[in-house]
mmCIF file of C-alpha atoms and ligand atoms in Angstrom:
data_model
loop_
_atom_site.group_PDB
_atom_site.id
_atom_site.type_symbol
_atom_site.label_atom_id
_atom_site.label_comp_id
_atom_site.label_asym_id
_atom_site.label_seq_id
_atom_site.Cartn_x
_atom_site.Cartn_y
_atom_site.Cartn_z
ATOM 1 C CA MET A 702 -5.062 -27.480 -5.932
ATOM 2 C CA THR A 703 -4.908 -25.307 -2.787
ATOM 3 C CA TYR A 704 -5.570 -21.582 -3.041
ATOM 4 C CA ALA A 705 -5.402 -18.703 -0.547
ATOM 5 C CA ARG A 706 -8.795 -17.079 -0.020
ATOM 6 C CA ILE A 707 -9.413 -13.697 1.602
ATOM 7 C CA LEU A 708 -11.730 -14.360 4.573
ATOM 8 C CA ALA A 709 -11.995 -10.750 5.746
ATOM 9 C CA THR A 710 -10.365 -7.331 5.673
ATOM 10 C CA GLY A 711 -9.678 -4.606 8.247
ATOM 11 C CA SER A 712 -8.149 -1.154 8.419
ATOM 12 C CA ALA A 713 -7.105 1.602 10.781
ATOM 13 C CA LEU A 714 -6.456 5.313 10.351
ATOM 14 C CA PRO A 715 -5.145 7.898 12.799
ATOM 15 C CA GLU A 716 -7.782 10.360 14.021
ATOM 16 C CA ARG A 717 -6.053 13.589 12.976
ATOM 17 C CA VAL A 718 -7.075 14.892 9.542
ATOM 18 C CA VAL A 719 -4.696 17.330 7.817
ATOM 19 C CA THR A 720 -6.191 19.085 4.802
ATOM 20 C CA ASN A 721 -4.411 20.762 1.896
ATOM 21 C CA ALA A 722 -5.461 24.097 3.414
ATOM 22 C CA ASP A 723 -3.585 23.125 6.597
ATOM 23 C CA LEU A 724 -0.437 22.498 4.528
ATOM 24 C CA GLU A 725 -0.783 25.894 2.827
ATOM 25 C CA LYS A 726 0.092 27.334 6.240
ATOM 26 C CA ILE A 727 3.452 25.540 6.516
ATOM 27 C CA VAL A 728 4.826 25.367 2.941
ATOM 28 C CA ASP A 729 4.467 27.393 -0.253
ATOM 29 C CA THR A 730 1.712 25.290 -1.853
ATOM 30 C CA SER A 731 -1.988 25.476 -2.641
ATOM 31 C CA ASP A 732 -5.000 23.203 -2.405
ATOM 32 C CA GLU A 733 -5.451 23.685 -6.150
ATOM 33 C CA TRP A 734 -1.869 22.552 -6.969
ATOM 34 C CA ILE A 735 -2.106 19.459 -4.768
ATOM 35 C CA ARG A 736 -5.572 18.450 -6.032
ATOM 36 C CA THR A 737 -4.858 18.897 -9.729
ATOM 37 C CA ARG A 738 -1.419 17.215 -9.644
ATOM 38 C CA THR A 739 -2.259 14.330 -7.294
ATOM 39 C CA GLY A 740 -5.992 14.087 -6.473
ATOM 40 C CA ILE A 741 -5.196 14.415 -2.748
ATOM 41 C CA ARG A 742 -7.527 16.526 -0.586
ATOM 42 C CA GLU A 743 -6.545 15.402 2.904
ATOM 43 C CA ARG A 744 -4.488 12.806 4.783
ATOM 44 C CA ARG A 745 -4.398 11.270 8.276
ATOM 45 C CA ILE A 746 -1.375 11.827 10.492
ATOM 46 C CA ALA A 747 -0.455 9.600 13.431
ATOM 47 C CA ALA A 748 -0.639 11.161 16.893
ATOM 48 C CA GLU A 749 2.515 11.555 18.957
ATOM 49 C CA GLY A 750 3.394 8.114 20.283
ATOM 50 C CA GLU A 751 1.057 6.335 17.850
ATOM 51 C CA THR A 752 3.125 3.810 15.921
ATOM 52 C CA THR A 753 2.935 1.670 12.796
ATOM 53 C CA GLY A 754 2.398 -1.299 15.137
ATOM 54 C CA ASP A 755 -0.568 0.428 16.826
ATOM 55 C CA LEU A 756 -2.288 0.976 13.471
ATOM 56 C CA ALA A 757 -1.382 -2.539 12.296
ATOM 57 C CA LEU A 758 -2.829 -4.059 15.462
ATOM 58 C CA ARG A 759 -6.170 -2.263 15.051
ATOM 59 C CA ALA A 760 -6.451 -3.272 11.383
ATOM 60 C CA ALA A 761 -5.533 -6.874 12.256
ATOM 61 C CA GLN A 762 -8.053 -7.110 15.098
ATOM 62 C CA GLN A 763 -10.847 -5.911 12.830
ATOM 63 C CA ALA A 764 -9.913 -8.389 10.068
ATOM 64 C CA LEU A 765 -9.610 -11.306 12.522
ATOM 65 C CA GLN A 766 -12.938 -10.486 14.138
ATOM 66 C CA ASP A 767 -14.741 -10.274 10.795
ATOM 67 C CA ALA A 768 -13.058 -13.515 9.674
ATOM 68 C CA GLY A 769 -14.091 -15.297 12.871
ATOM 69 C CA VAL A 770 -10.470 -16.422 13.285
ATOM 70 C CA LYS A 771 -8.766 -16.531 16.689
ATOM 71 C CA PRO A 772 -5.185 -15.196 16.842
ATOM 72 C CA SER A 773 -4.078 -18.608 18.155
ATOM 73 C CA ASP A 774 -5.336 -20.167 14.877
ATOM 74 C CA LEU A 775 -2.818 -18.163 12.800
ATOM 75 C CA ASP A 776 0.214 -19.896 11.265
ATOM 76 C CA MET A 777 1.794 -16.708 9.934
ATOM 77 C CA VAL A 778 1.888 -12.932 10.425
ATOM 78 C CA VAL A 779 3.572 -11.038 7.580
ATOM 79 C CA LEU A 780 3.668 -7.258 7.591
ATOM 80 C CA GLY A 781 4.706 -4.909 4.798
ATOM 81 C CA THR A 782 6.260 -1.705 6.090
ATOM 82 C CA THR A 783 9.065 0.804 5.480
ATOM 83 C CA THR A 784 8.424 2.526 8.815
ATOM 84 C CA PRO A 785 8.756 -0.221 11.453
ATOM 85 C CA ASP A 786 8.339 0.643 15.144
ATOM 86 C CA LEU A 787 11.902 -0.527 15.856
ATOM 87 C CA VAL A 788 14.828 -1.750 13.769
ATOM 88 C CA PHE A 789 14.173 -5.089 15.474
ATOM 89 C CA PRO A 790 12.195 -7.035 16.540
ATOM 90 C CA ALA A 791 10.088 -6.884 13.394
ATOM 91 C CA THR A 792 6.793 -5.011 13.786
ATOM 92 C CA ALA A 793 5.101 -8.295 12.779
ATOM 93 C CA CYS A 794 6.538 -9.864 15.969
ATOM 94 C CA LEU A 795 5.321 -6.956 18.107
ATOM 95 C CA VAL A 796 1.831 -7.233 16.593
ATOM 96 C CA GLN A 797 1.838 -11.036 16.884
ATOM 97 C CA ASP A 798 2.547 -10.756 20.625
ATOM 98 C CA ARG A 799 -0.085 -8.036 21.198
ATOM 99 C CA LEU A 800 -2.652 -10.201 19.391
ATOM 100 C CA GLY A 801 -1.698 -13.300 21.385
ATOM 101 C CA ALA A 802 -0.701 -15.295 18.299
ATOM 102 C CA ASN A 803 2.671 -16.248 19.846
ATOM 103 C CA GLY A 804 4.529 -19.115 18.230
ATOM 104 C CA CYS A 805 3.573 -18.750 14.581
ATOM 105 C CA MET A 806 6.101 -17.335 12.103
ATOM 106 C CA ALA A 807 6.149 -13.528 11.969
ATOM 107 C CA PHE A 808 8.276 -11.198 9.863
ATOM 108 C CA ASP A 809 8.293 -7.850 8.062
ATOM 109 C CA VAL A 810 8.704 -7.257 4.347
ATOM 110 C CA ASN A 811 10.294 -3.997 3.186
ATOM 111 C CA ALA A 812 9.312 -3.315 -0.408
ATOM 112 C CA ALA A 813 8.373 0.371 0.092
ATOM 113 C CA CYS A 814 4.922 1.120 -1.383
ATOM 114 C CA SER A 815 4.671 -2.466 -2.702
ATOM 115 C CA GLY A 816 5.150 -3.898 0.813
ATOM 116 C CA PHE A 817 1.602 -5.196 1.260
ATOM 117 C CA MET A 818 1.529 -6.710 -2.237
ATOM 118 C CA TYR A 819 4.856 -8.464 -1.582
ATOM 119 C CA ALA A 820 3.556 -9.716 1.798
ATOM 120 C CA LEU A 821 0.410 -11.012 0.096
ATOM 121 C CA GLY A 822 2.497 -12.784 -2.551
ATOM 122 C CA VAL A 823 4.690 -14.443 0.098
ATOM 123 C CA ALA A 824 1.703 -15.563 2.221
ATOM 124 C CA ASN A 825 -0.075 -16.852 -0.900
ATOM 125 C CA ASN A 826 2.873 -19.105 -1.734
ATOM 126 C CA PHE A 827 3.153 -20.453 1.830
ATOM 127 C CA ILE A 828 -0.551 -21.369 1.686
ATOM 128 C CA ARG A 829 -0.356 -22.876 -1.804
ATOM 129 C CA THR A 830 2.507 -25.154 -0.774
ATOM 130 C CA GLY A 831 0.556 -26.335 2.287
ATOM 131 C CA GLN A 832 2.993 -24.988 4.896
ATOM 132 C CA VAL A 833 0.495 -22.431 6.213
ATOM 133 C CA ARG A 834 -3.260 -22.740 6.604
ATOM 134 C CA ARG A 835 -4.192 -19.307 7.990
ATOM 135 C CA ALA A 836 -2.206 -16.107 7.475
ATOM 136 C CA LEU A 837 -2.580 -12.539 8.633
ATOM 137 C CA VAL A 838 -1.212 -10.118 6.035
ATOM 138 C CA ILE A 839 -0.815 -6.469 7.005
ATOM 139 C CA GLY A 840 0.345 -3.287 5.272
ATOM 140 C CA ALA A 841 1.042 -0.511 7.784
ATOM 141 C CA GLU A 842 2.971 2.755 7.776
ATOM 142 C CA THR A 843 3.616 5.967 9.633
ATOM 143 C CA LEU A 844 5.345 7.453 6.617
ATOM 144 C CA THR A 845 4.764 11.033 7.745
ATOM 145 C CA ARG A 846 7.467 10.395 10.375
ATOM 146 C CA MET A 847 9.918 10.329 7.433
ATOM 147 C CA VAL A 848 8.604 13.500 5.858
ATOM 148 C CA ASP A 849 10.574 16.734 5.912
ATOM 149 C CA TRP A 850 7.754 19.252 6.442
ATOM 150 C CA SER A 851 9.787 22.033 4.812
ATOM 151 C CA GLU A 852 9.975 20.200 1.433
ATOM 152 C CA ARG A 853 6.801 20.980 -0.513
ATOM 153 C CA GLU A 854 7.704 18.518 -3.311
ATOM 154 C CA SER A 855 7.167 15.557 -0.998
ATOM 155 C CA CYS A 856 5.412 16.576 2.219
ATOM 156 C CA VAL A 857 2.029 17.063 0.508
ATOM 157 C CA LEU A 858 1.981 13.493 -0.838
ATOM 158 C CA PHE A 859 1.968 11.193 2.187
ATOM 159 C CA GLY A 860 -0.272 9.982 5.012
ATOM 160 C CA ASP A 861 -0.431 7.269 7.697
ATOM 161 C CA GLY A 862 -2.626 4.170 7.929
ATOM 162 C CA ALA A 863 -2.884 0.387 7.915
ATOM 163 C CA GLY A 864 -4.898 -2.377 6.314
ATOM 164 C CA ALA A 865 -5.018 -6.136 6.833
ATOM 165 C CA VAL A 866 -6.455 -9.317 5.356
ATOM 166 C CA VAL A 867 -6.908 -12.787 6.814
ATOM 167 C CA LEU A 868 -6.134 -15.567 4.319
ATOM 168 C CA GLU A 869 -7.199 -19.201 4.600
ATOM 169 C CA ALA A 870 -6.410 -22.268 2.501
ATOM 170 C CA SER A 871 -9.287 -23.211 0.217
ATOM 171 C CA ASP A 872 -10.037 -25.588 -2.661
ATOM 172 C CA GLU A 873 -11.348 -22.649 -4.676
ATOM 173 C CA PRO A 874 -9.669 -19.351 -5.636
ATOM 174 C CA GLY A 875 -8.882 -17.082 -3.882
ATOM 175 C CA ILE A 876 -5.762 -15.511 -5.139
ATOM 176 C CA ILE A 877 -5.465 -16.572 -8.776
ATOM 177 C CA ALA A 878 -2.079 -15.076 -9.636
ATOM 178 C CA THR A 879 0.567 -12.784 -8.184
ATOM 179 C CA CYS A 880 3.423 -10.972 -9.943
ATOM 180 C CA LEU A 881 6.330 -9.491 -7.974
ATOM 181 C CA HIS A 882 9.218 -7.463 -9.433
ATOM 182 C CA ALA A 883 12.006 -5.072 -8.484
ATOM 183 C CA ASP A 884 14.754 -3.087 -10.199
ATOM 184 C CA GLY A 885 17.308 -1.665 -7.773
ATOM 185 C CA GLY A 886 18.846 0.294 -10.649
ATOM 186 C CA TYR A 887 16.219 2.964 -9.932
ATOM 187 C CA LYS A 888 17.340 3.432 -6.318
ATOM 188 C CA ASP A 889 18.315 7.090 -6.838
ATOM 189 C CA LEU A 890 14.830 8.210 -7.947
ATOM 190 C CA LEU A 891 13.139 7.483 -4.603
ATOM 191 C CA TYR A 892 14.950 6.745 -1.361
ATOM 192 C CA ASN A 893 15.658 7.593 2.248
ATOM 193 C CA PRO A 894 19.367 8.525 2.525
ATOM 194 C CA VAL A 895 20.099 7.324 6.070
ATOM 195 C CA GLY A 896 20.007 4.084 8.034
ATOM 196 C CA VAL A 897 21.642 1.770 10.539
ATOM 197 C CA SER A 898 24.624 0.824 8.426
ATOM 198 C CA VAL A 899 25.355 4.045 6.518
ATOM 199 C CA GLY A 900 24.653 6.194 9.585
ATOM 200 C CA PHE A 901 21.790 8.368 10.692
ATOM 201 C CA THR A 902 22.827 11.645 9.012
ATOM 202 C CA ASP A 903 23.808 12.228 5.398
ATOM 203 C CA GLU A 904 26.508 14.568 4.086
ATOM 204 C CA LYS A 905 24.087 17.537 4.229
ATOM 205 C CA ASN A 906 23.417 16.797 7.896
ATOM 206 C CA HIS A 907 19.925 15.622 7.059
ATOM 207 C CA GLY A 908 18.290 12.799 8.971
ATOM 208 C CA VAL A 909 15.537 10.504 7.793
ATOM 209 C CA ARG A 910 13.611 11.990 4.847
ATOM 210 C CA ILE A 911 12.096 11.098 1.498
ATOM 211 C CA CYS A 912 14.270 11.987 -1.514
ATOM 212 C CA MET A 913 12.290 11.806 -4.728
ATOM 213 C CA ARG A 914 12.578 12.815 -8.379
ATOM 214 C CA GLY A 915 8.799 13.068 -8.712
ATOM 215 C CA ARG A 916 8.355 13.561 -12.444
ATOM 216 C CA GLU A 917 10.703 10.668 -13.274
ATOM 217 C CA VAL A 918 9.033 8.398 -10.701
ATOM 218 C CA PHE A 919 5.684 9.263 -12.286
ATOM 219 C CA LYS A 920 6.811 8.300 -15.794
ATOM 220 C CA VAL A 921 8.378 4.968 -14.799
ATOM 221 C CA ALA A 922 5.360 4.141 -12.595
ATOM 222 C CA VAL A 923 2.867 4.588 -15.452
ATOM 223 C CA LYS A 924 4.943 2.575 -17.926
ATOM 224 C CA THR A 925 5.725 -0.197 -15.453
ATOM 225 C CA LEU A 926 2.128 -0.542 -14.247
ATOM 226 C CA ASP A 927 0.925 -0.801 -17.864
ATOM 227 C CA ALA A 928 3.192 -3.813 -18.365
ATOM 228 C CA LEU A 929 2.309 -5.233 -14.931
ATOM 229 C CA VAL A 930 -1.442 -5.346 -15.538
ATOM 230 C CA ASP A 931 -0.859 -7.060 -18.909
ATOM 231 C CA GLU A 932 1.407 -9.615 -17.226
ATOM 232 C CA THR A 933 -1.129 -10.246 -14.432
ATOM 233 C CA LEU A 934 -3.964 -10.853 -16.897
ATOM 234 C CA GLN A 935 -1.761 -13.343 -18.735
ATOM 235 C CA ALA A 936 -0.736 -15.117 -15.527
ATOM 236 C CA ALA A 937 -4.406 -15.390 -14.476
ATOM 237 C CA HIS A 938 -5.531 -16.463 -17.980
ATOM 238 C CA MET A 939 -8.094 -13.657 -17.968
ATOM 239 C CA HIS A 940 -9.172 -10.704 -20.107
ATOM 240 C CA ALA A 941 -9.510 -7.137 -18.859
ATOM 241 C CA ASP A 942 -13.311 -7.219 -19.264
ATOM 242 C CA GLN A 943 -13.483 -9.973 -16.614
ATOM 243 C CA ILE A 944 -12.138 -7.640 -13.897
ATOM 244 C CA ASP A 945 -14.856 -6.171 -11.684
ATOM 245 C CA TRP A 946 -12.647 -3.786 -9.684
ATOM 246 C CA LEU A 947 -9.207 -2.245 -10.006
ATOM 247 C CA ILE A 948 -7.785 -1.613 -6.523
ATOM 248 C CA PRO A 949 -4.549 0.283 -7.212
ATOM 249 C CA HIS A 950 -1.836 1.779 -5.044
ATOM 250 C CA GLN A 951 -3.055 5.219 -4.029
ATOM 251 C CA ALA A 952 -0.171 7.559 -4.840
ATOM 252 C CA ASN A 953 -1.529 9.824 -7.528
ATOM 253 C CA LEU A 954 -4.933 9.954 -9.231
ATOM 254 C CA ARG A 955 -3.301 10.560 -12.619
ATOM 255 C CA ILE A 956 -1.275 7.336 -12.323
ATOM 256 C CA ILE A 957 -4.467 5.471 -11.328
ATOM 257 C CA GLU A 958 -6.383 6.922 -14.309
ATOM 258 C CA ALA A 959 -3.607 5.887 -16.693
ATOM 259 C CA THR A 960 -3.758 2.261 -15.474
ATOM 260 C CA ALA A 961 -7.574 2.191 -15.723
ATOM 261 C CA LYS A 962 -7.321 3.530 -19.274
ATOM 262 C CA ARG A 963 -4.815 0.830 -20.205
ATOM 263 C CA LEU A 964 -7.336 -1.783 -18.974
ATOM 264 C CA GLY A 965 -10.256 -0.090 -20.753
ATOM 265 C CA MET A 966 -11.980 0.254 -17.366
ATOM 266 C CA SER A 967 -14.237 3.135 -16.380
ATOM 267 C CA MET A 968 -13.284 5.049 -13.230
ATOM 268 C CA ASP A 969 -16.576 3.724 -11.766
ATOM 269 C CA GLN A 970 -14.791 0.362 -11.501
ATOM 270 C CA VAL A 971 -11.754 1.786 -9.722
ATOM 271 C CA ILE A 972 -11.463 2.140 -5.944
ATOM 272 C CA VAL A 973 -10.047 5.579 -5.161
ATOM 273 C CA THR A 974 -9.052 6.616 -1.636
ATOM 274 C CA VAL A 975 -6.062 8.822 -2.463
ATOM 275 C CA ASP A 976 -8.290 11.898 -2.008
ATOM 276 C CA LYS A 977 -8.826 11.051 1.677
ATOM 277 C CA HIS A 978 -5.710 9.031 2.629
ATOM 278 C CA ALA A 979 -2.950 10.401 0.336
ATOM 279 C CA ASN A 980 -0.098 7.928 -0.215
ATOM 280 C CA THR A 981 0.101 5.560 2.770
ATOM 281 C CA SER A 982 2.714 3.343 1.067
ATOM 282 C CA SER A 983 2.181 -0.287 2.193
ATOM 283 C CA GLY A 984 -1.091 0.729 3.837
ATOM 284 C CA SER A 985 -2.606 1.994 0.623
ATOM 285 C CA VAL A 986 -3.921 -1.131 -1.163
ATOM 286 C CA PRO A 987 -5.360 -2.908 1.915
ATOM 287 C CA LEU A 988 -6.934 0.369 3.103
ATOM 288 C CA ALA A 989 -8.610 0.785 -0.298
ATOM 289 C CA LEU A 990 -9.677 -2.876 -0.337
ATOM 290 C CA ASP A 991 -11.223 -2.614 3.113
ATOM 291 C CA ALA A 992 -13.049 0.613 2.203
ATOM 292 C CA ALA A 993 -14.457 -1.117 -0.895
ATOM 293 C CA VAL A 994 -15.563 -4.203 1.063
ATOM 294 C CA ARG A 995 -17.161 -2.195 3.900
ATOM 295 C CA SER A 996 -19.043 0.090 1.513
ATOM 296 C CA GLY A 997 -20.532 -3.002 -0.183
ATOM 297 C CA ARG A 998 -18.982 -2.231 -3.573
ATOM 298 C CA VAL A 999 -16.772 -5.333 -3.632
ATOM 299 C CA LYS A 1000 -18.879 -8.487 -3.410
ATOM 300 C CA ARG A 1001 -18.075 -12.187 -3.008
ATOM 301 C CA GLY A 1002 -17.202 -13.884 -6.293
ATOM 302 C CA GLN A 1003 -16.005 -10.685 -7.985
ATOM 303 C CA HIS A 1004 -12.575 -10.382 -9.610
ATOM 304 C CA LEU A 1005 -10.223 -7.760 -8.203
ATOM 305 C CA LEU A 1006 -6.927 -6.581 -9.659
ATOM 306 C CA LEU A 1007 -4.649 -5.254 -6.912
ATOM 307 C CA GLU A 1008 -1.383 -3.496 -7.828
ATOM 308 C CA ALA A 1009 1.322 -1.300 -6.355
ATOM 309 C CA PHE A 1010 4.531 0.487 -7.309
ATOM 310 C CA GLY A 1011 7.143 2.050 -5.038
ATOM 311 C CA GLY A 1012 10.714 2.702 -3.967
ATOM 312 C CA GLY A 1013 13.326 0.185 -5.052
ATOM 313 C CA PHE A 1014 11.754 0.321 -7.545
ATOM 314 C CA THR A 1015 9.403 -2.482 -6.606
ATOM 315 C CA TRP A 1016 6.122 -3.355 -8.278
ATOM 316 C CA ALA A 1017 3.656 -6.146 -7.646
ATOM 317 C CA SER A 1018 0.101 -7.279 -8.328
ATOM 318 C CA ALA A 1019 -2.497 -9.899 -7.494
ATOM 319 C CA MET A 1020 -5.580 -11.131 -9.335
ATOM 320 C CA VAL A 1021 -8.087 -12.126 -6.688
ATOM 321 C CA ARG A 1022 -11.487 -13.793 -6.748
ATOM 322 C CA TYR A 1023 -12.996 -12.253 -3.620
HETATM 323 N N1 LIG B 62 3.023 23.047 -4.319
HETATM 324 C C1 LIG B 62 3.205 23.940 -5.316
HETATM 325 N N2 LIG B 62 4.140 23.772 -6.272
HETATM 326 C C2 LIG B 62 4.913 22.691 -6.206
HETATM 327 C C3 LIG B 62 4.787 21.731 -5.181
HETATM 328 C C4 LIG B 62 3.800 21.946 -4.214
HETATM 329 N N3 LIG B 62 3.580 21.087 -3.185
HETATM 330 N N4 LIG B 62 5.710 20.765 -5.391
HETATM 331 C C5 LIG B 62 6.384 21.087 -6.513
HETATM 332 N N5 LIG B 62 5.919 22.255 -7.000
HETATM 333 C C6 LIG B 62 6.358 22.978 -8.191
HETATM 334 C C7 LIG B 62 7.710 22.547 -8.692
HETATM 335 O O1 LIG B 62 8.711 23.274 -8.000
HETATM 336 C C8 LIG B 62 7.641 22.945 -10.156
HETATM 337 O O2 LIG B 62 7.885 24.312 -10.251
HETATM 338 P P1 LIG B 62 8.684 24.923 -11.536
HETATM 339 O O3 LIG B 62 7.877 24.538 -12.742
HETATM 340 O O4 LIG B 62 8.715 26.384 -11.260
HETATM 341 O O5 LIG B 62 10.037 24.265 -11.509
HETATM 342 C C9 LIG B 62 6.178 22.738 -10.513
HETATM 343 O O6 LIG B 62 5.484 22.657 -9.264
HETATM 344 C C10 LIG B 62 5.889 21.508 -11.373
HETATM 345 O O7 LIG B 62 6.516 20.380 -10.848
HETATM 346 P P2 LIG B 62 6.435 19.009 -11.630
HETATM 347 O O8 LIG B 62 7.466 18.120 -11.037
HETATM 348 O O9 LIG B 62 6.434 19.227 -13.080
HETATM 349 O O10 LIG B 62 4.953 18.509 -11.269
HETATM 350 P P3 LIG B 62 4.273 17.150 -11.689
HETATM 351 O O11 LIG B 62 3.117 17.425 -12.552
HETATM 352 O O12 LIG B 62 5.258 16.115 -12.132
HETATM 353 O O13 LIG B 62 3.711 16.659 -10.274
HETATM 354 C C11 LIG B 62 4.237 15.098 -8.529
HETATM 355 C C12 LIG B 62 4.607 16.405 -9.204
HETATM 356 C C13 LIG B 62 2.870 15.262 -7.895
HETATM 357 C C14 LIG B 62 5.275 14.804 -7.438
HETATM 358 C C15 LIG B 62 4.198 13.964 -9.566
HETATM 359 O O14 LIG B 62 5.347 14.001 -10.357
HETATM 360 C C16 LIG B 62 4.057 12.613 -8.926
HETATM 361 O O15 LIG B 62 3.053 12.303 -8.318
HETATM 362 N N6 LIG B 62 5.061 11.746 -9.099
HETATM 363 C C17 LIG B 62 5.026 10.439 -8.517
HETATM 364 C C18 LIG B 62 5.726 10.508 -7.221
HETATM 365 C C19 LIG B 62 5.120 9.631 -6.184
HETATM 366 O O16 LIG B 62 3.959 9.310 -6.201
HETATM 367 N N7 LIG B 62 5.963 9.257 -5.230
HETATM 368 C C20 LIG B 62 5.490 8.522 -4.131
HETATM 369 C C21 LIG B 62 6.151 7.241 -3.967
HETATM 370 S S1 LIG B 62 6.211 6.283 -5.406
HETATM 371 C C22 LIG B 62 4.703 5.859 -5.660
HETATM 372 O O17 LIG B 62 4.012 5.634 -4.697
HETATM 373 C C23 LIG B 62 4.246 5.800 -7.070
#
């Protein structure tokens, strides 16, 4: 049996830190409201001209260097994003060229906040079937470019960043199981109303922005993630007490706590970066994974449960032996 093993991780964040106190100056909000409702204290915001591809490239370079893999050794670059540099070519192609990995397959996956988890699931299956030996999987976003800074309901929630992993075929796990789902019936709870085909302004003359029914998203997220972690344990033939670390999507600390509770895990076993990064959509899980690896908390041989939930709705998970 061939598995996909994570050789190394990488990440990149913009330099500019924006705190809750900074946001108090532009919308009617408070540090206390943001912290108690979401767990967020600050976020990073991309500089003018700094793109999703720039952040993705930096994360990828770090992961490749730590993996000891040359770009020319890659068979695949797959990048989860909802905020690509251009409509086309795919940001994965732009990053592939800047790395010098030209020739291998490269494409983007748009699954909103589950983009990295979907990309990981796709790369895992290419490796398991023997079509790919080494894959670069990236989650990268400049989601704050979509934010309407006059809407306090959403502008306090998001940040920019990227994370990456290098996968290699191995006789030993590796990625043990992945679960990927979507239900487009929930499209009205979380969406961006404009685009290439429908046009770039909506009926209210708004451009790109995040439309969200927050409380309803929250409820479906908690319920769906409960079922997802049960399904992932079953698919991996494991019990919750065998998981060393939960590495969840970083949208809201209360959603994260609910999932940990479902698993009977203490918050000491949960990687939390939402306080510093806010919700970086596809960047969130690989950023948290890289932070956990670099701080020495996640060690080789440990079992990690990765999961995400986002617009679509989409939801996805992976059980990984690191
Ligand atoms: N500052 C101060 N007050 C605010 C703010 C703000 N930034 N935003 C909303 N409020 C007000 C509302 O107007 C409302 O006022 P009202 O009671 O007078 O009507 C009040 O705060 C309470 O609003 P609720 O919607 O009840 O607050 P809730 O506890 O549900 O928290 C939140 C809102 C943080 C958006 C939460 O519902 C949430 O996190 N939902 C998930 C959404 C999410 O994470 N989306 C990201 C993408 S999907 C994903 O990644 C999971």
